[in-house]
Amino acid sequence: MREQARRRARQKAERLVNQMTIEERASQLRYDAPAIERLGIPAYNWWGEALHGVARAGTATSFPQAIGMAATFDTELVEKAGDVSATEGRAKYNALSEENDRDIYKGLTFWSPNVNIFRDPRWGRGHETFGEDPYLTSRMGVAYVKGLQGEGEELKTAACAKHFAVHSGPEAVRHEFNATATKKDMAETYLPAFQACVQEAGVEAVMGAYNRTNGEPCCGSRTLIRDILRGEWGFQGHFVSDCWAIKDFHEHHMVTHNPQESAAMALKAGCDINCGVTYLHLLKALQEGIVTEEEITEAAVRVFTTRYLLGLFDGSGYDQIPYEKVECEEHLAVAERLTRESAVLLKNNGVLPLKADDGKTIGVIGPNADSRAALIGNYHGTSSRYITILEGIQDKVGHNGRILYSEGAHLFKDRVEPLAWANDRIAEAVVVARHSDVVVLCVGLDETLEGEEGDTGNSYASGDKPDLMLPKSQRDLMEAVLAVGRPVIVCLMAGSAIDLSLADEKADAVLQLWYPGARGGKAAADILFGECSPSGKLPVTFYRTLEGLPAFEDYSMKGRTYRYMTGEALYPFGYGLTYGDVEVRGAELISREVSADREACPREVFLQAEVVNHGSMGTDEVVQVYVKDLESQYAVPNYSLCAFARIHLEARETKKLSLRVDGGAFYAVNEEGKHIFDSRRYELYVGTGQPDKRTEMLTGHKPVRVDVSFLS
């Protein structure tokens, strides 16, 4: 349906662009496109953000950071979050346009989602992604794009899959770095989520990365943009550079000599919009004969096709969305549900859930306990209300108990007060712990410690982590609080894998909260006090150590992520406990569809699983299916996630669940990057986590194995 609309929009765009001078056409390829008053074209700023809610444009509903959304394993809810973001983006655009406010971040083109693979736990921007697994990332990416863009002929907003491609640090050298990846790793790991966003979700835009990939700068790569994106995948939308990435061509990558050569390289490769200023040199490049009028015109037609699809000239069915939709109760409820589903319970010796009405004294300690920054991650909007973990616990307990609070430590400095002794809040934290019946210890990071190089919250640092350790100030705090001997619940607010070996050994419970959103403290308190059960799963591996991982700069997948690692994780990908006790008791193959040709390649497989909650409390659970290829020499060393589904089970309840595995899960990728079907025997594992010994030990349950063969 949208393809017909695209054809009509392109025809209109061609007619409009044909009325422009070449200077006007070139001006429209800037991210801050100026008005062309004689043609009735208003100014438009293409730069908008909606990573987890509309960002940097004032008030909006605040969702958990993307890594937290991934932990829900809930594609329907993530799509709903995208729809909420689009609704609020439209509401704000409609109202602000009436005031002639066409500033940055206030348009309808959102540079989200980030579907890069979180291959190394040191990467500061990893929390912007949906984790380390290409299948999970593709499912979440497709869901969020569909939510942002809507399903009708018109675009509700225009989503953008970024950063294409092979991009995951190091941040400090991204402007000059060359990411070298084999064709196998490209096709097996780095490209699938982008392909799914293009071919399944019809994403309207793709953004290039700062770095080079296999020698070509990503925003000027003919291989990536022309051959793969537009050629193999049939991408019809527009391509945008990362911000000021094109000037890196001549300033850092040294593949061109001057700005006009850089502008020409990007345009000729298929980059339509320059976030930056290098396309100001396009007319000089035209004068020098290194670009053509036809190339400038084609880029202009593509970007105006998007503007027509958004209804920015002819009007849209979304033009009547009122401003009252911004941060409305319905949208806040979606955010709260996402936060509840995103929390991952990593350990619980029975201390959780707490009781809010038992009159006990609860000590709330830590630099993230009352931190707004730890709620919101990066690329965030503004909330009309923030609820920290401390505030959520205070609201929950009310007058039924006593809450004692200590900051305990600075987030990363060795003292809170500059003139004080080192560790100047630890004594207070110990006193609070001694006077409490139970302690909630809130540690972790925020956007000042993990984020983007040069970003607004991290202006003077690269944003990558040097290791997996918490800052020393927090390690000292944790040791001191745990030594008191009171029951301790560690709440980690961070967007990446952290060394939690001390907490795993000595704490009574560990709850991963990510960056839970502006009002995340309420949902966190609901979980801590048993109003709902935690049900999130880790979308990344929590490693025990960096030993065994390749160098950060090495883009080989060997030894990385659960699919290729050889050691044992502290907390594995796909792992997470609940307040129930859910087990997949049985699973069987129901049907399989194969192609009609003599190869009998698989199209899809259907399973039915019997799932039982042995526990005394109802809970959501995520049933996961992993595939292991038993024959192909090209198979991943371990196994791969290939299906998942959320299910709710009351106490002692048993349900049947149907699961679909796409036929593509049974293909391997050879060294040339080709997907081939060269095996006939597979094992599927159906459970509440991956089929490794560590998950089995932590959960007490083995997955059910189902043998699948495609014998001719």
XYZ file of C-alpha atoms in Angstrom:
712
model
C 0.000 0.000 0.000
C 2.797 2.432 0.857
C 4.611 1.622 -2.392
C 1.761 3.171 -4.379
C 1.858 6.192 -2.094
C 5.615 6.401 -2.616
C 5.219 6.455 -6.384
C 2.702 9.293 -6.121
C 4.904 11.160 -3.656
C 7.930 10.808 -5.905
C 6.012 12.177 -8.872
C 5.038 15.220 -6.823
C 8.609 15.576 -5.601
C 9.931 15.476 -9.156
C 7.529 18.215 -10.239
C 8.474 20.402 -7.279
C 12.224 19.887 -7.603
C 12.068 20.648 -11.318
C 10.876 24.143 -10.410
C 13.988 24.788 -8.307
C 17.280 26.242 -9.388
C 20.323 24.047 -8.898
C 21.325 26.267 -5.974
C 17.952 25.655 -4.327
C 18.176 21.920 -4.906
C 21.596 21.753 -3.282
C 20.380 23.812 -0.308
C 17.712 21.208 0.438
C 20.317 18.513 1.061
C 21.390 20.161 4.312
C 19.905 18.854 7.556
C 18.771 22.429 8.242
C 17.081 22.944 4.881
C 16.114 26.608 4.368
C 12.755 27.857 3.152
C 12.149 28.471 -0.545
C 9.480 31.103 -0.188
C 8.744 31.546 -3.872
C 7.651 27.893 -4.045
C 5.851 27.910 -0.704
C 8.378 25.534 0.877
C 8.922 26.195 4.594
C 12.226 25.603 6.346
C 12.671 22.070 7.648
C 15.201 20.635 10.072
C 15.724 16.923 9.474
C 17.451 16.294 12.804
C 15.039 14.696 15.258
C 15.567 12.139 18.009
C 13.237 9.502 19.449
C 15.480 6.753 20.774
C 13.189 6.059 23.731
C 10.586 8.769 23.437
C 10.725 12.131 21.660
C 14.049 13.685 22.687
C 15.554 17.154 22.968
C 12.332 18.908 21.998
C 10.796 19.629 25.381
C 8.264 17.586 27.305
C 7.529 14.027 26.196
C 6.800 10.593 27.620
C 10.036 8.999 28.808
C 10.572 5.309 28.100
C 13.361 3.061 29.351
C 16.569 3.368 27.358
C 16.669 1.128 24.260
C 18.697 -1.606 25.973
C 15.927 -1.790 28.579
C 13.283 -2.039 25.871
C 15.264 -4.939 24.415
C 15.215 -6.665 27.814
C 11.421 -6.889 27.624
C 11.594 -9.287 24.657
C 8.147 -7.778 23.936
C 7.862 -6.692 20.308
C 4.202 -5.648 20.628
C 4.965 -3.312 23.502
C 8.053 -1.891 21.780
C 5.954 -1.194 18.687
C 3.443 0.552 20.933
C 6.255 2.685 22.376
C 7.185 3.664 18.825
C 3.580 4.582 18.123
C 3.391 6.684 21.286
C 6.585 8.489 20.263
C 5.141 9.136 16.804
C 1.857 10.393 18.242
C 3.654 12.805 20.554
C 6.029 13.841 17.773
C 3.030 14.696 15.599
C 1.263 16.494 18.443
C 4.318 18.624 19.101
C 4.956 19.277 15.405
C 1.353 20.302 14.808
C 1.374 22.746 17.708
C 4.866 24.155 17.216
C 4.419 24.635 13.462
C 1.453 26.868 14.242
C 3.922 29.008 16.185
C 6.324 28.894 13.216
C 8.861 27.002 15.351
C 10.796 24.854 12.889
C 13.907 24.468 14.982
C 16.197 21.461 15.362
C 14.614 18.358 16.971
C 11.087 19.582 16.169
C 10.401 17.867 12.866
C 8.927 14.477 11.988
C 12.101 12.667 10.921
C 13.462 10.730 13.875
C 16.999 9.351 13.742
C 16.059 6.162 15.568
C 16.399 3.231 16.154
C 20.047 2.348 16.690
C 20.340 -1.246 15.444
C 24.091 -1.632 15.720
C 25.264 -4.796 17.455
C 26.540 -4.369 21.019
C 29.521 -6.612 20.365
C 31.854 -5.321 23.102
C 30.753 -4.400 26.654
C 33.131 -1.440 26.739
C 31.276 0.497 24.052
C 29.725 3.594 25.584
C 26.805 3.782 23.151
C 25.794 0.165 23.568
C 22.829 1.119 25.729
C 21.325 2.899 22.715
C 21.044 -0.479 20.973
C 18.874 -3.557 21.388
C 21.793 -5.704 22.522
C 24.258 -8.224 21.149
C 22.044 -10.603 19.185
C 21.157 -9.885 15.536
C 17.831 -11.736 15.717
C 16.605 -9.919 18.833
C 17.892 -6.628 17.447
C 16.076 -7.165 14.167
C 12.785 -8.020 15.887
C 12.983 -4.986 18.157
C 14.161 -2.726 15.345
C 11.331 -3.786 13.033
C 8.783 -3.311 15.821
C 9.996 0.169 16.727
C 10.150 1.298 13.082
C 6.611 0.072 12.466
C 5.438 1.923 15.549
C 7.127 5.159 14.500
C 5.963 5.045 10.881
C 2.502 3.532 11.194
C 0.933 1.048 8.818
C -1.039 3.354 6.502
C -0.113 5.024 3.221
C 1.129 8.129 4.985
C 4.101 8.125 7.284
C 3.169 9.009 10.841
C 6.819 9.907 11.326
C 9.911 8.789 9.418
C 12.201 6.372 11.255
C 15.928 6.005 10.569
C 18.013 2.862 11.094
C 21.506 3.779 12.245
C 24.538 3.618 12.099
C 25.086 1.758 8.824
C 27.094 -0.351 9.257
C 29.674 -2.213 11.383
C 29.839 0.432 14.091
C 30.359 -0.177 17.807
C 33.374 1.760 19.014
C 35.853 2.702 20.153
C 34.283 6.154 20.462
C 37.594 7.955 20.898
C 38.815 7.076 17.396
C 35.532 6.768 15.507
C 36.343 9.705 13.214
C 39.452 7.995 11.848
C 38.889 4.303 12.596
C 38.629 1.552 9.984
C 36.399 -1.326 11.112
C 37.565 -4.453 9.339
C 34.952 -7.188 9.118
C 34.833 -10.379 7.090
C 32.008 -10.985 4.655
C 30.819 -13.754 6.973
C 30.679 -11.510 10.046
C 28.975 -8.799 8.010
C 26.211 -11.088 6.789
C 25.947 -13.148 9.968
C 26.044 -10.402 12.590
C 26.360 -6.784 11.513
C 23.849 -6.461 8.651
C 20.746 -8.588 9.447
C 18.984 -5.993 11.613
C 19.456 -3.285 8.981
C 18.152 -5.601 6.290
C 15.092 -6.442 8.362
C 14.361 -2.760 9.011
C 14.569 -2.082 5.268
C 12.786 -5.104 3.831
C 10.274 -5.926 6.584
C 9.540 -2.564 8.157
C 10.144 -0.294 5.164
C 12.269 2.116 7.192
C 12.258 5.499 5.489
C 15.832 6.518 6.267
C 19.221 5.002 6.985
C 22.110 6.850 8.632
C 25.750 6.107 7.942
C 28.423 5.664 10.598
C 31.460 7.838 11.309
C 34.050 5.131 10.804
C 35.269 3.405 7.691
C 34.207 -0.176 7.020
C 36.768 -2.243 5.149
C 38.466 0.910 3.962
C 35.468 2.943 2.806
C 33.988 5.771 4.911
C 30.493 4.572 5.717
C 28.775 7.801 4.655
C 30.498 7.599 1.270
C 30.651 3.836 0.772
C 29.507 2.599 -2.603
C 29.648 -0.945 -1.258
C 27.337 -0.244 1.662
C 24.985 2.347 0.195
C 24.790 1.585 -3.528
C 25.600 -2.107 -3.764
C 24.016 -3.517 -0.582
C 21.425 -1.024 0.675
C 19.944 0.221 -2.575
C 21.083 -2.629 -4.820
C 20.640 -5.934 -2.979
C 17.952 -4.779 -0.533
C 16.021 -2.388 -2.767
C 15.994 0.526 -0.305
C 13.833 3.366 -1.627
C 14.115 5.967 1.117
C 16.746 8.605 1.831
C 20.219 8.263 3.321
C 21.621 10.711 5.863
C 25.165 11.158 7.143
C 26.003 11.054 10.806
C 26.653 14.549 12.066
C 29.770 16.130 10.641
C 30.899 12.689 9.436
C 31.527 13.800 5.852
C 34.206 16.286 6.870
C 36.030 13.333 8.426
C 36.716 12.104 4.884
C 39.392 14.776 4.377
C 40.224 15.725 7.966
C 40.668 12.291 9.552
C 40.156 9.367 7.159
C 42.328 11.157 4.587
C 40.532 9.592 1.617
C 39.842 12.975 -0.008
C 41.756 16.242 -0.152
C 39.144 18.916 0.522
C 35.481 19.518 1.389
C 34.198 19.504 -2.174
C 35.803 16.116 -2.843
C 34.249 14.779 0.362
C 30.840 16.143 -0.576
C 31.172 14.569 -4.013
C 32.182 11.178 -2.615
C 29.175 11.100 -0.290
C 26.645 12.310 -2.850
C 27.829 9.957 -5.590
C 27.649 7.010 -3.180
C 24.019 7.870 -2.430
C 24.083 10.047 0.703
C 21.166 12.462 0.294
C 21.264 14.584 3.454
C 24.351 15.967 5.138
C 24.104 16.409 8.872
C 26.874 18.942 8.985
C 28.127 21.665 6.675
C 30.189 19.888 4.025
C 27.355 19.945 1.460
C 27.755 23.726 1.433
C 30.605 22.858 -0.949
C 28.402 20.918 -3.388
C 28.104 23.821 -5.797
C 31.877 24.152 -5.910
C 32.078 20.417 -6.549
C 29.598 20.954 -9.381
C 31.745 23.731 -10.821
C 34.777 21.441 -10.706
C 32.847 18.730 -12.527
C 33.118 16.091 -9.807
C 29.350 15.919 -9.294
C 26.537 16.381 -11.760
C 23.258 18.282 -11.694
C 21.498 14.960 -12.118
C 23.056 13.592 -8.913
C 22.035 16.662 -6.915
C 18.546 16.478 -8.407
C 18.071 12.795 -7.582
C 19.035 13.379 -3.942
C 16.618 16.310 -3.742
C 13.811 14.206 -5.217
C 14.408 11.486 -2.632
C 14.260 13.867 0.317
C 11.132 15.601 -0.966
C 9.520 12.218 -1.531
C 9.838 11.683 2.212
C 8.365 15.104 2.956
C 5.383 14.326 0.730
C 4.921 10.928 2.394
C 4.770 12.766 5.713
C 2.034 14.996 4.311
C 4.057 18.156 4.850
C 2.655 19.814 1.719
C -0.720 18.198 1.034
C -1.781 17.655 4.622
C -2.032 14.430 6.576
C -4.532 12.410 8.544
C -2.269 13.023 11.543
C -2.567 16.810 11.390
C -5.363 16.877 13.962
C -3.503 15.047 16.741
C -3.834 17.500 19.631
C -1.077 18.687 21.944
C -2.950 17.096 24.848
C -1.616 13.714 23.697
C 1.838 14.673 24.997
C 2.589 12.780 28.208
C -1.055 11.766 28.597
C -2.110 9.055 31.057
C -2.376 6.407 28.341
C 1.185 7.045 27.205
C 2.568 7.130 30.723
C 0.951 3.745 31.337
C 2.811 2.298 28.336
C 6.095 3.652 29.696
C 5.408 2.215 33.146
C 4.610 -1.192 31.693
C 7.801 -1.130 29.629
C 9.828 -0.303 32.726
C 8.234 -3.143 34.669
C 8.960 -5.625 31.879
C 12.526 -4.384 31.360
C 13.838 -5.070 34.876
C 15.980 -8.218 35.082
C 16.230 -10.105 38.364
C 19.736 -11.563 38.407
C 19.785 -13.020 41.910
C 17.270 -13.566 44.718
C 17.820 -15.707 47.792
C 14.252 -15.108 48.931
C 14.617 -11.578 50.263
C 12.423 -10.297 47.443
C 9.696 -9.293 47.265
C 9.720 -6.948 50.251
C 6.600 -6.046 52.212
C 5.566 -2.409 52.256
C 3.422 -2.623 55.359
C 5.539 -4.553 57.842
C 6.854 -1.480 59.667
C 10.500 -2.271 58.961
C 13.268 0.241 58.393
C 14.632 0.252 54.862
C 17.980 1.816 54.087
C 18.247 3.278 50.618
C 21.874 3.933 49.756
C 23.942 4.860 46.723
C 24.707 7.611 44.212
C 21.962 6.422 41.861
C 19.266 6.102 44.528
C 18.058 9.677 44.133
C 19.569 10.472 40.735
C 17.471 11.789 37.873
C 20.372 11.342 35.459
C 20.415 7.607 36.187
C 16.768 7.387 35.165
C 16.977 8.794 31.678
C 20.053 7.499 29.831
C 21.081 9.632 26.849
C 19.133 11.055 23.890
C 16.300 11.770 26.290
C 13.389 14.165 26.441
C 12.102 16.208 29.350
C 9.574 14.815 31.792
C 7.072 16.847 33.768
C 7.815 14.597 36.728
C 10.714 12.399 37.803
C 10.455 9.549 40.298
C 13.805 8.260 41.520
C 14.269 4.891 43.188
C 14.328 6.569 46.599
C 11.113 8.449 45.859
C 9.418 5.327 44.532
C 10.259 3.423 47.723
C 9.174 6.344 49.911
C 5.852 6.577 48.085
C 5.304 2.819 48.351
C 6.055 2.527 52.075
C 4.414 5.767 53.140
C 3.883 5.803 56.921
C 4.092 2.007 57.242
C 7.834 2.006 57.850
C 10.920 4.166 58.040
C 13.161 5.020 55.095
C 16.732 6.033 55.824
C 18.827 7.478 52.994
C 22.505 8.043 52.294
C 24.127 9.015 49.011
C 26.999 6.818 50.145
C 29.488 7.928 47.506
C 29.955 10.186 44.542
C 29.170 8.487 41.245
C 32.863 8.376 40.327
C 34.889 10.855 42.401
C 36.488 9.808 45.667
C 34.448 12.303 47.712
C 31.141 14.165 47.523
C 32.359 17.385 49.177
C 35.555 18.744 47.614
C 37.072 19.780 50.965
C 36.194 16.559 52.778
C 38.222 13.421 53.336
C 38.116 10.687 50.733
C 35.054 8.407 50.955
C 33.272 11.120 52.951
C 29.822 9.496 52.706
C 30.722 5.867 53.449
C 30.509 6.219 57.244
C 26.986 7.585 56.897
C 26.092 4.706 54.575
C 27.369 2.189 57.146
C 25.332 3.880 59.875
C 22.212 3.755 57.694
C 22.811 0.077 56.943
C 23.255 -0.763 60.640
C 20.017 0.991 61.536
C 18.053 -0.759 58.780
C 16.339 -4.121 58.549
C 17.119 -4.350 54.835
C 19.210 -2.241 52.452
C 18.509 -1.239 48.850
C 21.895 -0.296 47.381
C 21.612 1.690 44.134
C 24.820 1.754 42.117
C 25.763 2.057 38.455
C 26.486 4.656 35.801
C 24.760 7.419 33.856
C 25.259 9.214 30.542
C 28.319 11.065 31.861
C 30.178 7.750 32.205
C 28.862 5.731 29.256
C 27.664 7.449 26.146
C 28.660 9.054 22.873
C 31.943 10.833 22.252
C 31.285 14.549 22.502
C 27.592 14.126 23.330
C 25.755 16.721 25.409
C 26.013 14.644 28.573
C 29.586 13.568 27.957
C 31.260 16.516 26.312
C 34.847 15.885 27.371
C 35.195 12.117 27.268
C 34.926 9.360 24.733
C 32.115 7.647 26.615
C 33.571 4.132 26.478
C 34.298 2.156 29.645
C 37.919 1.187 30.313
C 36.810 -2.070 31.922
C 33.793 -3.813 33.476
C 34.274 -2.411 36.967
C 32.084 0.053 38.793
C 33.946 3.260 39.685
C 36.191 2.752 42.715
C 34.034 5.040 44.841
C 31.117 2.658 44.363
C 33.175 -0.491 44.837
C 34.364 0.843 48.195
C 30.778 1.676 49.107
C 29.474 -1.770 48.171
C 32.162 -3.531 50.181
C 31.436 -1.397 53.239
C 27.657 -1.873 53.075
C 27.864 -5.622 52.466
C 30.245 -5.967 55.424
C 27.560 -4.682 57.828
C 25.714 -7.965 57.544
C 22.193 -6.733 56.799
C 20.220 -8.175 53.859
C 21.269 -6.158 50.798
C 19.438 -5.768 47.481
C 21.711 -4.325 44.802
C 19.892 -2.272 42.163
C 22.113 -1.633 39.158
C 21.277 1.297 36.916
C 23.539 1.020 33.890
C 23.233 0.278 30.204
C 25.895 -2.370 29.830
C 27.558 -5.369 31.409
C 29.173 -4.607 34.778
C 31.350 -6.845 36.937
C 28.882 -7.890 39.639
C 30.940 -10.724 41.066
C 30.975 -9.193 44.556
C 27.225 -8.632 44.524
C 26.651 -12.102 43.106
C 28.706 -13.596 45.928
C 27.523 -11.566 48.901
C 24.317 -9.640 48.151
C 20.928 -11.206 48.802
C 19.394 -9.994 45.540
C 20.544 -8.205 42.388
C 18.101 -6.299 40.184
C 19.170 -4.803 36.837
C 17.109 -1.673 36.157
C 19.021 -0.214 33.162
C 18.041 3.453 32.693
C 14.357 2.945 33.441
C 12.824 6.236 32.285
C 11.919 9.449 34.069
C 9.356 7.852 36.375
C 11.199 4.553 36.640
C 11.345 4.674 40.426
C 7.665 3.852 40.666
C 7.932 0.698 38.570
C 11.108 -0.306 40.394
C 9.294 -0.004 43.726
C 6.377 -2.025 42.356
C 8.830 -4.837 41.597
C 10.760 -4.574 44.866
C 7.534 -4.814 46.868
C 5.921 -7.548 44.799
C 3.140 -5.608 43.119
C 4.399 -7.263 39.964
C 7.020 -9.861 39.160
C 10.225 -9.011 37.296
C 10.291 -10.690 33.910
C 13.030 -9.086 31.813
C 15.854 -11.025 30.185
C 19.401 -9.927 29.499
C 19.899 -8.767 25.882
C 23.662 -8.820 26.488
C 26.120 -11.159 28.163
C 27.410 -10.139 31.574
C 30.982 -11.406 31.331
C 33.052 -12.388 34.343
C 36.104 -10.682 32.902
C 37.453 -9.103 29.720
C 39.948 -11.948 29.424
C 39.240 -13.984 26.326
C 37.593 -11.103 24.473
C 39.435 -9.783 21.420
C 40.828 -6.261 21.505
C 38.153 -3.553 21.457
C 39.295 -2.493 17.972
C 39.003 -6.035 16.601
C 35.654 -6.479 14.815
C 36.005 -10.239 14.495
C 33.167 -11.999 16.278
C 35.427 -14.765 17.555
C 34.987 -15.057 21.313
C 32.329 -12.331 21.428
C 28.704 -12.593 22.575
C 26.909 -15.758 23.608
C 26.993 -17.185 20.071
C 30.791 -17.283 19.866
C 32.169 -17.131 23.425
C 34.033 -20.068 24.920
C 34.071 -19.190 28.627
C 31.290 -19.107 31.197
C 29.291 -15.924 31.725
C 28.506 -14.458 35.106
C 24.974 -13.821 33.884
C 24.213 -15.191 30.388
C 22.336 -13.581 27.531
C 18.625 -14.410 27.810
C 18.798 -14.951 31.570
C 16.458 -13.455 34.133
C 14.564 -14.730 37.185
C 10.984 -14.044 38.248
C 8.981 -14.316 41.462
C 7.419 -17.417 39.980
C 9.149 -20.644 38.984
C 8.462 -21.199 35.313
C 9.608 -24.261 33.402
C 9.119 -25.430 29.845
C 7.975 -28.960 30.632
C 7.642 -30.227 27.101
C 7.934 -29.155 23.483
C 7.240 -30.818 20.176
C 7.455 -30.149 16.482
C 3.961 -29.466 15.122
C 4.667 -28.761 11.466
C 7.320 -27.601 9.063
C 7.093 -25.955 5.699
C 9.758 -26.517 3.044
C 10.265 -25.221 -0.464
C 8.975 -27.291 -3.339
C 12.331 -27.564 -5.085
C 14.605 -30.561 -4.788
C 16.668 -28.876 -2.067
C 13.605 -28.822 0.251
C 14.875 -25.699 2.015
C 12.988 -24.804 5.189
C 10.473 -21.962 5.160
C 9.191 -22.161 8.712
C 8.826 -24.534 11.617
C 6.088 -24.538 14.232
C 6.542 -25.771 17.771
C 4.170 -26.229 20.657
C 5.509 -25.908 24.187
C 3.926 -26.745 27.506
C 4.844 -24.118 30.097
C 4.147 -24.423 33.820
C 4.574 -22.033 36.737
C 5.508 -24.095 39.786
C 5.668 -20.967 41.931
C 3.189 -19.362 44.286
C 3.076 -16.012 42.464
C 1.853 -15.133 38.994
C 4.396 -13.797 36.545
C 5.228 -13.011 32.970
C 7.932 -15.175 31.421
C 9.845 -15.144 28.137
C 10.033 -18.508 26.395
C 13.054 -18.656 24.104
C 14.036 -20.968 21.244
C 17.660 -21.493 20.207
C 18.854 -23.398 17.148
C 22.069 -25.394 16.862
C 23.269 -26.557 13.459
C 24.760 -30.033 13.805
C 26.408 -30.395 10.403
C 27.470 -27.189 8.636
C 31.105 -26.186 8.895
C 29.923 -22.589 8.702
C 27.545 -22.703 11.665
C 28.118 -20.391 14.642
C 30.115 -22.242 17.313
C 27.306 -22.341 19.883
C 23.678 -21.681 18.980
C 21.451 -18.758 18.031
C 18.213 -17.290 19.299
C 15.564 -17.933 16.643
C 12.191 -17.354 18.343
C 10.737 -16.006 21.575
C 7.364 -15.176 23.093
C 6.053 -13.584 26.268
C 3.504 -15.491 28.300
C 1.701 -14.814 31.597
C 1.133 -17.619 34.043
C -0.692 -17.450 37.327
C 0.581 -19.482 40.266
C 0.513 -23.240 39.512
C -0.881 -22.566 36.032
C 0.017 -24.570 32.904
C -0.382 -23.250 29.364
C 0.329 -24.370 25.811
C 2.298 -21.940 23.668
C 2.825 -21.931 19.913
C 6.167 -20.754 18.551
C 7.219 -20.062 14.968
C 10.801 -20.408 13.773
C 11.543 -18.727 10.459
C 13.282 -20.883 7.878
C 16.195 -18.477 7.728
C 17.301 -19.725 11.152
C 18.416 -22.994 9.536
C 20.800 -21.341 7.082
C 24.513 -20.866 7.679
C 26.697 -18.059 6.325
C 29.794 -19.059 4.391
C 33.043 -17.145 4.108
C 31.732 -15.226 1.097
C 28.822 -13.919 3.138
C 26.255 -16.087 1.369
C 23.384 -17.681 3.273
C 23.471 -21.365 2.411
C 21.445 -24.406 3.398
C 24.057 -27.125 3.704
C 22.874 -29.037 6.752
C 19.967 -31.360 7.387
C 20.151 -31.916 11.149
C 19.468 -29.404 13.896
C 18.606 -29.174 17.557
C 16.111 -26.671 18.879
C 16.190 -25.793 22.576
C 13.027 -24.409 24.152
C 13.286 -22.881 27.614
C 13.373 -19.701 29.662
C 17.008 -18.990 28.781
C 19.787 -20.262 26.560
C 20.887 -23.911 26.768
C 24.114 -23.385 28.720
C 25.177 -24.874 32.049
C 25.327 -21.515 33.799
C 21.695 -20.695 32.954
C 20.663 -24.179 34.054
C 22.452 -23.706 37.372
C 20.966 -20.243 37.978
C 17.390 -21.187 37.054
C 17.300 -24.817 38.132
C 15.741 -25.821 34.821
C 16.981 -27.389 31.591
C 15.521 -26.414 28.234
C 13.632 -29.008 26.233
C 15.477 -30.309 23.189
C 13.632 -30.902 19.920
C 15.412 -32.641 17.052
C 14.646 -31.283 13.592
C 15.788 -32.774 10.314
C 15.253 -31.831 6.679
C 16.101 -35.091 4.976
C 15.310 -35.364 1.297
